[in-house]
Amino acid sequence: MQETTPLIEFDAVEKVYGEGEAAVHALDGVDLKIQAGEFVAIMGPSGSGKSTAMNMIGCLDTPTAGHYRFAGIDVGALSRDQRALLRRNYLGFVFQGFNLLSRTSALENVELPLIYRGMPTKQRRLLAMRALQRVGLAQRENHTPSQLSGGQQQRVAIARAIVSDPAVVVADEPTGNLDTKTSREIMDLLVSLNRDQGITVIMVTHEADMAAYAGRIIRFVDGRIDPTVSQEAAQ
Amino acid sequence: MILEALRLAKQAIMRNALRAFLTVLGIVIGVGAVIAMVTIGNGATAKVKADLERLGSNLLFISPGQFGPGRASSEAKPFNIRDVEALRSQLTGVRAVAPIAQKQTTIIAGSENRSTLVRGVDNEYFTAQSWELESGRLFTEPELRSGRALCIVGATVRKQLFGGADPVGHGMRVNKIACDVIGQLVARGQSGFGSDQDDVVIVPLRMLQRRIAGNSDIPSIYVAATPDADTAAIQRDIEYLLRERRTGVGGKQDDFTVRDMKQIAETQTATTTVLTGLLAAVAGVSLLVGGIGIMNIMLVSVTERTREIGIRLAIGALANQVMAQFLVEAVTLSLFGGILGTAIGLGLAWVTTGALGVPFDIDLGIIAIAFLFSGMVGVIFGFFPAQRAARLDPIEALRRE
């Protein structure tokens, strides 16, 4: 990679919860660079800080100290609404629990990010249908989450994440609730999004065989990046 | 965005339709009460005004005794026919002076009987009351002088005793006295005081005095002034005249009362207004309680949908957009309550005004105010829950089950 501005850059990022004796250093001086187009897996045991790092990458959280820059923008200096705009325009989220709106059709779930952009209904429908096609669920647009299997729900969630054509998809344990076969299908989908559409994918997982799909693995231990494991994985 | 928020609000409300209905019940009752009361009140006021106009607005009512604390009107002696004659000869600007004596008694026609007010008058009564005959004729002078047993019946009496047929030419018994029916009055409906004006039998004054009451008393007198006359001046003239005849000038307290019917009507209208105001205040409290109900249920809704809010915030909803969503939901709820309340209130008013025989007039102003108020209740009481939703931390919200 050339010395361009990294898409994601942690500069001595600290995140402290609580105060005094009870203070917990969730992130304890993390330096990290992720270039556009990468597929990165973040691993680590519970409490290692990987979820905090994930929230920060997703612009949901801000550092207590240090700087987190997204495409060169210091996210810590932004207001709540400015971060919301950043998420709306550049980020897509995929969660372990799918986090779809219940009793709402797949199509409407996928349309959601576009609604907040104020896009007209017709265009919104079109883009949402295209995203559902992309994840192989074109025939299920009127099904509600309860009428879909876990794998299908996660596909809808991925469609929702990519419908706004984001720079980054942030996936938090996307296969955590799925069986092995379905997990592989979801991973294949993420890989193809990364490869064919150049979307940067950052995924938290604690399953090594899912992490193996990524181009790079970053392991967190006690709020820091473990230097011995952060490496280029064999593609 | 507003359309989108409305659609979302409809969705959220429909998912919990029963809960939404119970939530807005307070608003429904509040708005319904206001609309019903104001509509009925306006109808009653309009009725009083109409009655007044029909009576001829310049009507004075004279009764013996003084009304007020510690003074029993029954102690005062009634008027007699010479008082009436004096009034007739000495007052100016007067259309009619009508002596009235009346008694509740049993009337019988065929196999039907009924307890009815029998009123003894002379022909000036019909002038004073501007009351015309549906059919038949008035009394003649000789009939009045001799006190013949003749009747003019009201619409209710005709309906109850004669089955709605024209009673003129038929006979009936009034207090066991055989009477010929010579006329029937035009129907008037309920008076502003709530009594049925048509439940009446009119007989010559002298007949009532001699054969039913058994005396020659005149308990009350109506004086109708001409339309352009000054009723206050006539009232003073009557007072002066009667004072001279009854108690002597400069003597004791007057033992009679002269009242302007206009004042009575005005008092009644004022009472209606006060009552309407009081009920509006009660309704206001109901609206307040309804608003608190909405706030309560919106807080529950925000808690229940914390995760949904988290999702919306995570994918890029601005705080304002989340706020708008919940605010629109609260306003939709309260406006729904307002619409329902208006419908129920109008329905209630329609039934009640029908039963009271007063006009049913829809006041668009009060409906607009009711809408404005229920909308405001939604905004005011929806604000806090909506703000709470908008201020949620997306990370925390997503973690919630």
XYZ file of C-alpha atoms in Angstrom:
636
model
C 0.000 0.000 0.000
C 1.192 3.500 -0.815
C 1.465 6.258 1.782
C -2.037 7.673 1.153
C -4.358 8.758 3.946
C -5.589 5.545 5.532
C -9.377 5.157 5.597
C -9.244 4.314 9.262
C -6.544 5.500 11.610
C -6.205 5.047 15.395
C -3.605 7.343 16.905
C -2.846 6.362 20.528
C -6.556 5.872 21.149
C -7.657 5.364 24.727
C -11.120 4.649 25.989
C -11.739 4.738 29.710
C -15.036 3.783 31.352
C -15.683 4.900 34.915
C -13.416 6.969 37.110
C -10.698 6.606 39.732
C -10.203 3.143 41.220
C -13.062 1.669 39.180
C -11.735 3.036 35.881
C -11.535 0.426 33.125
C -9.199 1.007 30.204
C -11.151 -0.623 27.394
C -8.624 0.724 24.906
C -5.178 1.515 26.199
C -3.196 3.340 23.550
C -4.146 1.688 20.265
C -2.407 2.568 16.999
C -4.009 1.130 13.920
C -4.284 1.873 10.214
C -6.717 0.280 7.804
C -6.568 1.163 4.109
C -9.571 1.456 1.829
C -10.442 -1.893 0.248
C -9.089 -4.075 3.026
C -10.944 -6.972 4.659
C -9.890 -6.989 8.282
C -10.902 -9.382 11.030
C -10.641 -8.212 14.610
C -10.259 -10.991 17.148
C -9.697 -11.225 20.846
C -11.231 -12.607 24.024
C -14.158 -10.970 25.803
C -13.148 -7.711 27.440
C -10.125 -7.292 25.217
C -11.499 -4.045 23.781
C -12.432 -5.339 20.344
C -16.071 -4.268 20.666
C -15.029 -0.821 21.860
C -12.699 -0.542 18.890
C -15.543 -1.648 16.649
C -17.913 0.999 18.038
C -15.238 3.585 17.488
C -14.613 2.525 13.904
C -18.370 2.715 13.397
C -18.338 6.306 14.725
C -20.770 5.282 17.455
C -18.199 6.030 20.162
C -15.414 8.573 20.599
C -11.971 8.208 22.225
C -11.274 9.441 25.757
C -7.760 10.338 24.615
C -5.883 10.110 21.330
C -7.413 10.516 17.886
C -9.562 8.399 15.682
C -9.594 9.592 12.095
C -12.037 8.380 9.487
C -10.825 9.308 6.001
C -8.675 11.932 7.669
C -11.560 13.409 9.718
C -11.030 13.554 13.484
C -14.216 11.828 14.626
C -13.643 12.754 18.282
C -14.133 16.415 17.374
C -17.495 15.857 15.714
C -20.921 16.405 17.243
C -23.409 13.595 17.714
C -25.351 14.571 14.592
C -22.197 14.985 12.520
C -21.203 11.445 13.441
C -24.706 10.306 12.508
C -24.232 11.921 9.094
C -20.872 10.161 8.730
C -22.533 6.824 9.520
C -25.396 7.572 7.176
C -23.146 8.362 4.234
C -20.057 6.192 4.642
C -20.807 3.270 6.943
C -22.932 0.171 6.930
C -23.584 -2.007 9.971
C -24.100 -5.730 10.330
C -24.803 -7.032 13.824
C -24.648 -10.423 15.475
C -28.360 -10.250 16.371
C -29.284 -8.956 12.862
C -31.099 -5.980 14.414
C -33.847 -5.769 11.848
C -37.057 -3.924 12.647
C -39.620 -6.571 13.527
C -43.017 -6.614 11.802
C -41.428 -4.626 8.998
C -40.846 -6.135 5.556
C -37.366 -6.951 4.278
C -37.721 -4.232 1.671
C -38.665 -1.590 4.235
C -35.802 -2.653 6.477
C -33.373 -2.192 3.614
C -34.925 1.167 2.700
C -34.411 2.531 6.205
C -30.999 4.214 5.726
C -32.250 5.853 2.528
C -35.332 7.257 4.310
C -33.062 9.283 6.562
C -31.278 10.580 3.487
C -34.611 11.972 2.331
C -34.550 9.961 -0.876
C -37.842 9.838 -2.833
C -39.844 6.619 -2.436
C -39.445 5.388 -6.000
C -35.671 5.647 -6.070
C -35.490 4.162 -2.591
C -37.523 1.118 -3.633
C -35.278 0.597 -6.642
C -32.030 0.762 -4.679
C -33.410 -1.469 -1.919
C -34.566 -4.071 -4.443
C -31.135 -3.974 -6.069
C -29.451 -4.512 -2.690
C -31.761 -7.443 -1.924
C -30.907 -8.918 -5.319
C -27.246 -8.500 -4.517
C -27.636 -10.668 -1.386
C -29.857 -13.184 -3.194
C -33.174 -12.356 -1.548
C -35.008 -10.673 -4.416
C -38.070 -12.902 -3.939
C -38.469 -12.243 -0.228
C -38.871 -8.501 -0.179
C -42.289 -8.660 1.472
C -41.340 -11.136 4.184
C -40.967 -9.841 7.714
C -37.943 -10.940 9.796
C -40.002 -13.549 11.657
C -40.811 -15.199 8.321
C -37.130 -15.489 7.395
C -34.402 -17.870 8.557
C -31.403 -16.584 10.500
C -29.195 -16.656 7.407
C -31.835 -14.803 5.388
C -32.244 -12.204 8.121
C -28.503 -11.601 8.106
C -28.604 -11.230 4.326
C -31.327 -8.583 4.731
C -29.107 -6.854 7.298
C -26.204 -6.928 4.836
C -28.460 -5.549 2.117
C -29.392 -2.733 4.504
C -25.697 -2.111 5.192
C -24.761 -1.826 1.511
C -27.881 -0.100 0.143
C -26.421 3.334 0.728
C -23.235 2.332 -1.107
C -20.958 2.794 1.920
C -17.158 2.956 2.026
C -17.011 0.588 4.994
C -19.156 -2.248 6.250
C -18.671 -2.849 9.944
C -19.737 -6.344 10.954
C -19.948 -7.282 14.619
C -19.875 -11.083 14.936
C -21.995 -11.461 11.797
C -21.977 -15.275 12.017
C -22.315 -15.511 15.796
C -25.930 -16.696 15.662
C -25.647 -18.893 12.574
C -24.770 -22.528 11.852
C -21.547 -23.372 10.055
C -23.015 -23.790 6.574
C -24.953 -20.529 6.731
C -21.934 -18.797 8.268
C -19.858 -19.754 5.263
C -22.487 -18.394 2.884
C -22.520 -15.087 4.766
C -18.707 -14.936 4.750
C -18.665 -15.640 1.011
C -21.080 -12.767 0.554
C -18.887 -10.387 2.602
C -15.809 -11.492 0.679
C -17.504 -10.865 -2.640
C -18.675 -7.417 -1.523
C -15.074 -6.640 -0.619
C -13.612 -8.064 -3.787
C -16.225 -7.037 -6.382
C -17.388 -3.702 -5.031
C -14.250 -2.620 -3.210
C -16.130 -2.112 0.067
C -13.814 -2.119 3.046
C -15.029 -4.800 5.455
C -14.108 -4.775 9.128
C -15.407 -7.717 11.073
C -15.236 -8.676 14.718
C -15.261 -12.418 15.332
C -13.897 -14.920 17.761
C -14.092 -17.841 15.369
C -10.711 -18.473 13.749
C -12.152 -20.131 10.652
C -14.328 -17.069 9.974
C -11.374 -14.751 10.555
C -9.498 -16.800 7.970
C -11.696 -15.227 5.254
C -10.159 -11.840 6.004
C -7.077 -10.350 4.390
C -5.677 -9.293 7.742
C -6.254 -10.325 11.348
C -5.869 -7.937 14.253
C -5.939 -9.437 17.726
C -6.795 -7.427 20.794
C -5.522 -8.331 24.262
C -6.245 -6.193 27.342
C -7.089 -3.078 25.373
C -4.014 -3.297 23.175
C -3.184 -4.826 19.812
C -1.164 -8.027 20.167
C 1.845 -7.343 17.844
C 2.709 -11.003 17.385
C -0.623 -11.953 15.803
C -1.407 -8.914 13.687
C -0.356 -10.156 10.324
C -1.339 -10.673 6.769
C -3.425 -13.830 6.710
C -3.066 -16.303 3.926
C -5.792 -15.489 1.398
C -39.998 13.306 6.042
C -43.265 14.363 7.696
C -45.199 11.918 5.524
C -42.697 9.259 6.465
C -43.115 10.101 10.159
C -46.904 9.964 9.788
C -46.672 6.557 8.155
C -44.407 5.321 10.953
C -46.749 6.755 13.579
C -49.731 5.016 11.989
C -47.769 1.758 11.934
C -46.695 2.052 15.558
C -50.218 2.950 16.716
C -51.921 0.202 14.726
C -49.602 -2.394 16.221
C -51.087 -1.594 19.589
C -54.533 -0.407 18.582
C -56.260 -1.283 21.858
C -53.562 0.349 23.929
C -53.705 3.438 21.725
C -57.476 3.625 22.172
C -57.257 3.335 25.959
C -54.492 5.929 25.969
C -56.556 8.521 24.174
C -59.708 7.874 26.199
C -58.902 10.813 28.478
C -58.644 13.128 25.472
C -61.813 11.627 23.992
C -63.742 12.306 27.190
C -62.285 15.795 27.601
C -62.923 16.909 24.048
C -66.270 15.113 23.941
C -67.413 16.890 27.119
C -66.364 20.319 25.838
C -68.004 19.848 22.454
C -71.199 18.407 23.946
C -71.500 21.078 26.638
C -70.802 24.017 24.389
C -73.146 22.736 21.702
C -75.952 22.057 24.192
C -75.272 25.359 25.970
C -75.414 27.300 22.700
C -78.637 25.509 21.818
C -80.178 26.363 25.181
C -79.151 30.005 24.863
C -80.556 30.178 21.344
C -83.784 28.630 22.623
C -84.107 31.181 25.429
C -83.547 33.978 22.939
C -86.111 32.523 20.568
C -88.625 32.116 23.404
C -88.033 35.686 24.401
C -88.614 36.942 20.893
C -91.789 34.909 20.629
C -93.087 36.175 23.951
C -92.558 39.619 22.647
C -89.433 40.951 24.194
C -91.276 43.618 26.202
C -93.120 41.466 28.687
C -93.483 42.234 32.398
C -94.595 39.749 34.982
C -96.332 40.905 38.161
C -96.741 38.665 41.180
C -97.754 39.351 44.764
C -95.162 39.303 47.546
C -91.425 39.906 47.497
C -88.924 37.292 46.508
C -85.882 37.029 48.636
C -84.640 35.684 51.925
C -87.090 35.762 54.835
C -90.091 36.872 52.812
C -92.780 34.363 52.045
C -94.644 35.379 48.903
C -97.750 33.498 50.009
C -98.378 35.996 52.812
C -99.075 38.780 50.392
C -102.619 39.160 49.194
C -103.318 38.385 45.556
C -104.472 40.947 43.008
C -108.078 41.402 41.994
C -109.881 42.405 38.832
C -109.954 46.086 39.882
C -106.124 46.119 39.928
C -106.198 44.799 36.370
C -108.722 47.417 35.318
C -106.638 50.150 36.916
C -103.556 48.983 35.065
C -105.486 48.841 31.803
C -106.860 52.326 32.158
C -103.776 54.098 33.453
C -100.744 52.576 31.759
C -99.554 53.918 28.423
C -97.386 52.125 25.882
C -98.993 48.810 26.705
C -100.404 46.235 24.262
C -102.073 43.929 26.758
C -102.679 43.439 30.472
C -103.469 39.804 31.111
C -104.669 38.530 34.492
C -103.870 34.890 35.171
C -105.201 32.411 37.694
C -104.282 28.789 37.428
C -104.698 25.465 39.139
C -103.378 21.955 38.583
C -106.419 19.718 38.221
C -107.697 16.535 36.621
C -109.129 16.693 33.131
C -111.070 13.887 31.503
C -112.088 13.231 27.915
C -113.704 9.916 27.055
C -111.741 7.265 28.903
C -108.541 9.312 29.142
C -107.660 11.435 32.129
C -104.705 13.557 33.008
C -103.512 16.026 35.605
C -102.961 19.322 33.817
C -102.515 22.989 34.514
C -105.799 24.830 33.968
C -105.298 28.516 33.381
C -108.021 31.101 33.661
C -107.471 34.187 31.479
C -109.199 36.657 29.252
C -108.428 37.264 25.589
C -105.565 39.681 26.295
C -103.569 36.672 27.468
C -103.233 35.483 23.881
C -102.058 38.950 22.820
C -99.557 39.197 25.673
C -98.141 35.751 24.932
C -98.398 36.195 21.140
C -99.971 32.767 21.177
C -102.210 31.889 18.270
C -104.852 29.251 17.743
C -104.295 26.215 15.584
C -108.051 25.957 15.083
C -111.297 27.087 16.722
C -111.922 30.515 18.245
C -111.200 32.683 21.279
C -113.701 33.512 24.030
C -116.377 36.162 23.438
C -117.008 39.041 25.838
C -120.317 37.587 27.129
C -118.639 34.185 27.653
C -115.861 35.828 29.661
C -118.312 37.863 31.721
C -120.463 34.897 32.581
C -117.560 32.545 33.026
C -118.938 29.852 30.761
C -117.437 26.409 30.836
C -115.385 26.573 27.621
C -111.846 25.302 26.937
C -108.992 26.053 24.616
C -106.510 23.174 24.814
C -102.731 22.919 24.313
C -101.089 20.517 21.866
C -100.061 18.019 24.554
C -103.579 17.830 25.943
C -104.961 17.284 22.460
C -102.445 14.491 21.848
C -102.974 12.790 25.201
C -106.758 13.128 25.502
C -107.986 13.255 21.934
C -105.393 11.043 20.241
C -104.241 13.899 18.045
C -107.665 14.474 16.468
C -109.096 17.995 16.274
C -110.830 18.410 19.646
C -112.866 21.499 18.680
C -116.574 20.763 19.227
C -115.892 17.869 21.581
C -116.593 17.910 25.283
C -114.287 17.263 28.209
C -114.448 17.489 31.980
C -112.256 19.919 33.863
C -112.310 19.349 37.608
C -115.589 17.424 37.048
C -117.132 20.377 35.205
C -118.362 19.620 31.707
C -116.643 21.928 29.207
C -116.939 22.466 25.471
C -113.652 22.669 23.593
C -113.780 25.741 21.347
C -110.146 25.980 20.218
C -106.686 24.539 20.267
C -103.392 26.354 20.639
C -100.384 26.238 18.317
C -97.696 23.896 19.729
C -94.879 25.694 21.569
C -92.661 22.922 22.929
C -90.666 23.213 26.105
C -90.110 26.538 27.761
C -86.631 27.789 28.513
C -87.285 26.584 32.036
C -87.811 23.001 30.914
C -91.583 22.652 31.405
C -94.016 21.643 28.696
C -95.900 24.792 27.692
C -98.393 22.763 25.676
C -99.670 20.772 28.662
C -102.337 23.352 29.433
C -106.075 24.003 29.289
C -107.200 27.630 28.985
C -110.577 28.601 30.389
C -112.312 31.972 31.040
C -110.854 33.643 34.128
C -114.193 33.874 35.844
C -114.901 30.194 35.353
C -111.652 29.232 37.002
C -112.181 31.657 39.859
C -115.725 30.636 40.643
C -115.921 26.973 39.819
C -112.394 25.649 40.324
C -110.492 27.962 42.677
C -113.548 29.107 44.552
C -112.463 32.745 44.953
C -111.940 35.886 42.890
C -108.173 36.146 43.294
C -105.750 36.968 40.500
C -102.364 35.545 41.486
C -100.365 37.032 38.598
C -100.610 39.528 35.771
C -98.707 39.759 32.480
C -98.187 43.197 30.997
C -97.019 43.343 27.388
C -95.517 46.661 26.332
C -95.580 47.901 22.763
C -92.346 47.070 20.859
C -90.924 50.611 21.072
C -91.967 51.263 24.669
C -89.531 51.778 27.520
C -90.106 48.766 29.780
C -88.192 50.339 32.658
C -90.580 53.312 32.654
C -93.605 51.028 32.472
C -92.187 48.957 35.332
C -91.922 52.136 37.429
C -95.498 53.146 36.509
C -96.815 49.718 37.518
C -94.917 49.846 40.783
C -96.244 53.283 41.577
C -99.799 52.350 40.712
C -99.835 49.117 42.681
C -98.074 50.668 45.636
C -100.811 53.261 45.813
C -103.537 50.635 45.551
C -102.073 48.061 47.905
C -99.676 49.477 50.520
C -99.986 53.229 50.267
C -97.172 55.544 49.206
C -94.309 55.858 51.678
C -95.634 52.922 53.612
C -94.138 49.522 54.207
C -92.157 47.318 51.855
C -93.845 46.611 48.544
C -95.838 43.397 48.760
C -95.558 42.648 45.050
C -92.859 42.137 42.456
C -92.629 43.354 38.884
C -90.115 41.508 36.774
C -88.996 42.123 33.215
C -88.977 38.780 31.376
C -85.905 39.993 29.530
C -84.029 40.098 32.836
C -85.208 36.611 33.704
C -84.023 35.355 30.337
C -80.715 37.154 30.741
C -80.225 35.591 34.167
C -80.946 32.211 32.673
C -78.515 32.758 29.806
C -75.864 33.826 32.292
C -76.469 30.658 34.313
C -76.061 28.553 31.193
C -72.813 30.365 30.396
C -71.440 29.783 33.891
C -72.396 26.103 33.738
C -70.792 25.721 30.343
C -67.656 27.387 31.653
C -67.503 25.116 34.682
C -67.882 22.000 32.584
C -65.273 23.278 30.186
C -62.902 23.559 33.153
C -63.658 19.974 34.164
C -63.058 18.956 30.563
C -59.764 20.834 30.671
C -58.694 18.715 33.633
C -59.721 15.642 31.677
C -57.534 16.817 28.773
C -54.627 17.267 31.165
C -55.097 13.766 32.554
C -55.397 12.497 28.995
C -52.130 14.225 28.160
C -50.402 12.555 31.079
C -51.787 9.232 29.822
C -50.220 9.909 26.445
C -46.917 10.838 28.030
C -46.986 7.658 30.080
C -47.687 5.401 27.129
C -45.124 7.200 24.957
C -42.496 6.608 27.647
C -43.455 2.927 27.670
C -43.269 2.925 23.897
C -39.794 4.497 23.913
C -38.587 1.903 26.427
C -40.093 -0.957 24.443
C -38.567 0.285 21.233
C -35.134 1.188 22.605
C -33.519 -1.326 20.283
C -35.387 0.009 17.278
C -34.249 3.512 18.192
C -30.680 2.177 18.504
C -30.879 0.711 15.006
C -32.230 3.952 13.576
C -29.525 6.010 15.271
C -26.780 3.600 14.176
C -27.728 3.732 10.508
C -27.662 7.504 10.529
C -30.894 8.966 11.904
C -30.326 12.411 13.382
C -31.541 13.177 16.898
C -34.159 15.502 15.379
C -35.452 12.802 13.104
C -35.979 10.371 15.984
C -37.534 13.168 17.993
C -39.900 14.035 15.140
C -40.929 10.409 14.801
C -42.079 10.134 18.414
C -43.539 13.610 18.517
C -45.617 12.931 15.416
C -46.747 9.688 17.008
C -47.876 11.483 20.164
C -49.659 14.205 18.200
C -51.312 11.623 15.949
C -52.570 9.838 19.059
C -53.935 12.972 20.672
C -55.498 14.268 17.447
C -57.126 10.891 16.965
C -58.531 11.309 20.459
C -59.677 14.809 19.517
C -61.490 13.586 16.401
C -63.140 10.742 18.271
C -64.085 13.085 21.117
C -65.565 15.624 18.699
C -67.654 12.926 17.031
C -68.891 11.557 20.353
C -69.502 15.041 21.763
C -71.539 16.073 18.711
C -73.488 12.827 18.884
C -74.227 13.375 22.550
C -75.229 16.990 21.916
C -77.472 15.923 19.038
C -79.338 13.442 21.226
C -79.565 15.830 24.183
C -80.676 18.878 22.210
C -83.274 16.675 20.533
C -84.576 15.547 23.923
C -84.612 19.097 25.325
C -86.192 20.502 22.207
C -83.464 23.091 21.741
C -81.724 23.805 18.418
C -78.624 21.768 17.460
C -76.057 24.292 16.247
C -72.541 23.105 15.443
C -70.006 25.701 16.567
C -67.050 25.351 14.203
C -64.966 27.658 16.395
C -65.118 25.358 19.390
C -64.294 22.343 17.212
C -61.239 24.166 15.891
C -60.224 25.006 19.465
C -60.716 21.380 20.545
C -58.450 20.238 17.705
C -55.847 22.845 18.513
C -55.905 21.834 22.171
C -55.640 18.113 21.559
C -52.792 18.750 19.125
C -51.071 20.879 21.740
C -51.571 18.179 24.369
C -49.758 15.777 22.014
C -46.861 18.174 21.484
C -46.509 19.113 25.158
C -46.814 15.629 26.605
C -45.035 13.921 23.703
C -42.035 16.203 23.971
C -40.378 14.620 26.990
C -40.639 10.994 25.765
C -39.528 12.036 22.276
C -36.548 13.869 23.712
C -35.671 10.821 25.770
C -35.735 8.706 22.607
C -33.613 11.183 20.677
C -30.990 11.329 23.416
C -30.473 7.573 23.665
C -26.917 6.367 23.203
C -26.991 4.072 20.154
C -24.475 1.655 21.681
C -26.500 1.287 24.869
C -29.740 1.105 22.917
C -28.476 -1.680 20.663
C -27.315 -3.715 23.634
C -30.834 -3.659 25.145
C -32.963 -6.742 24.609
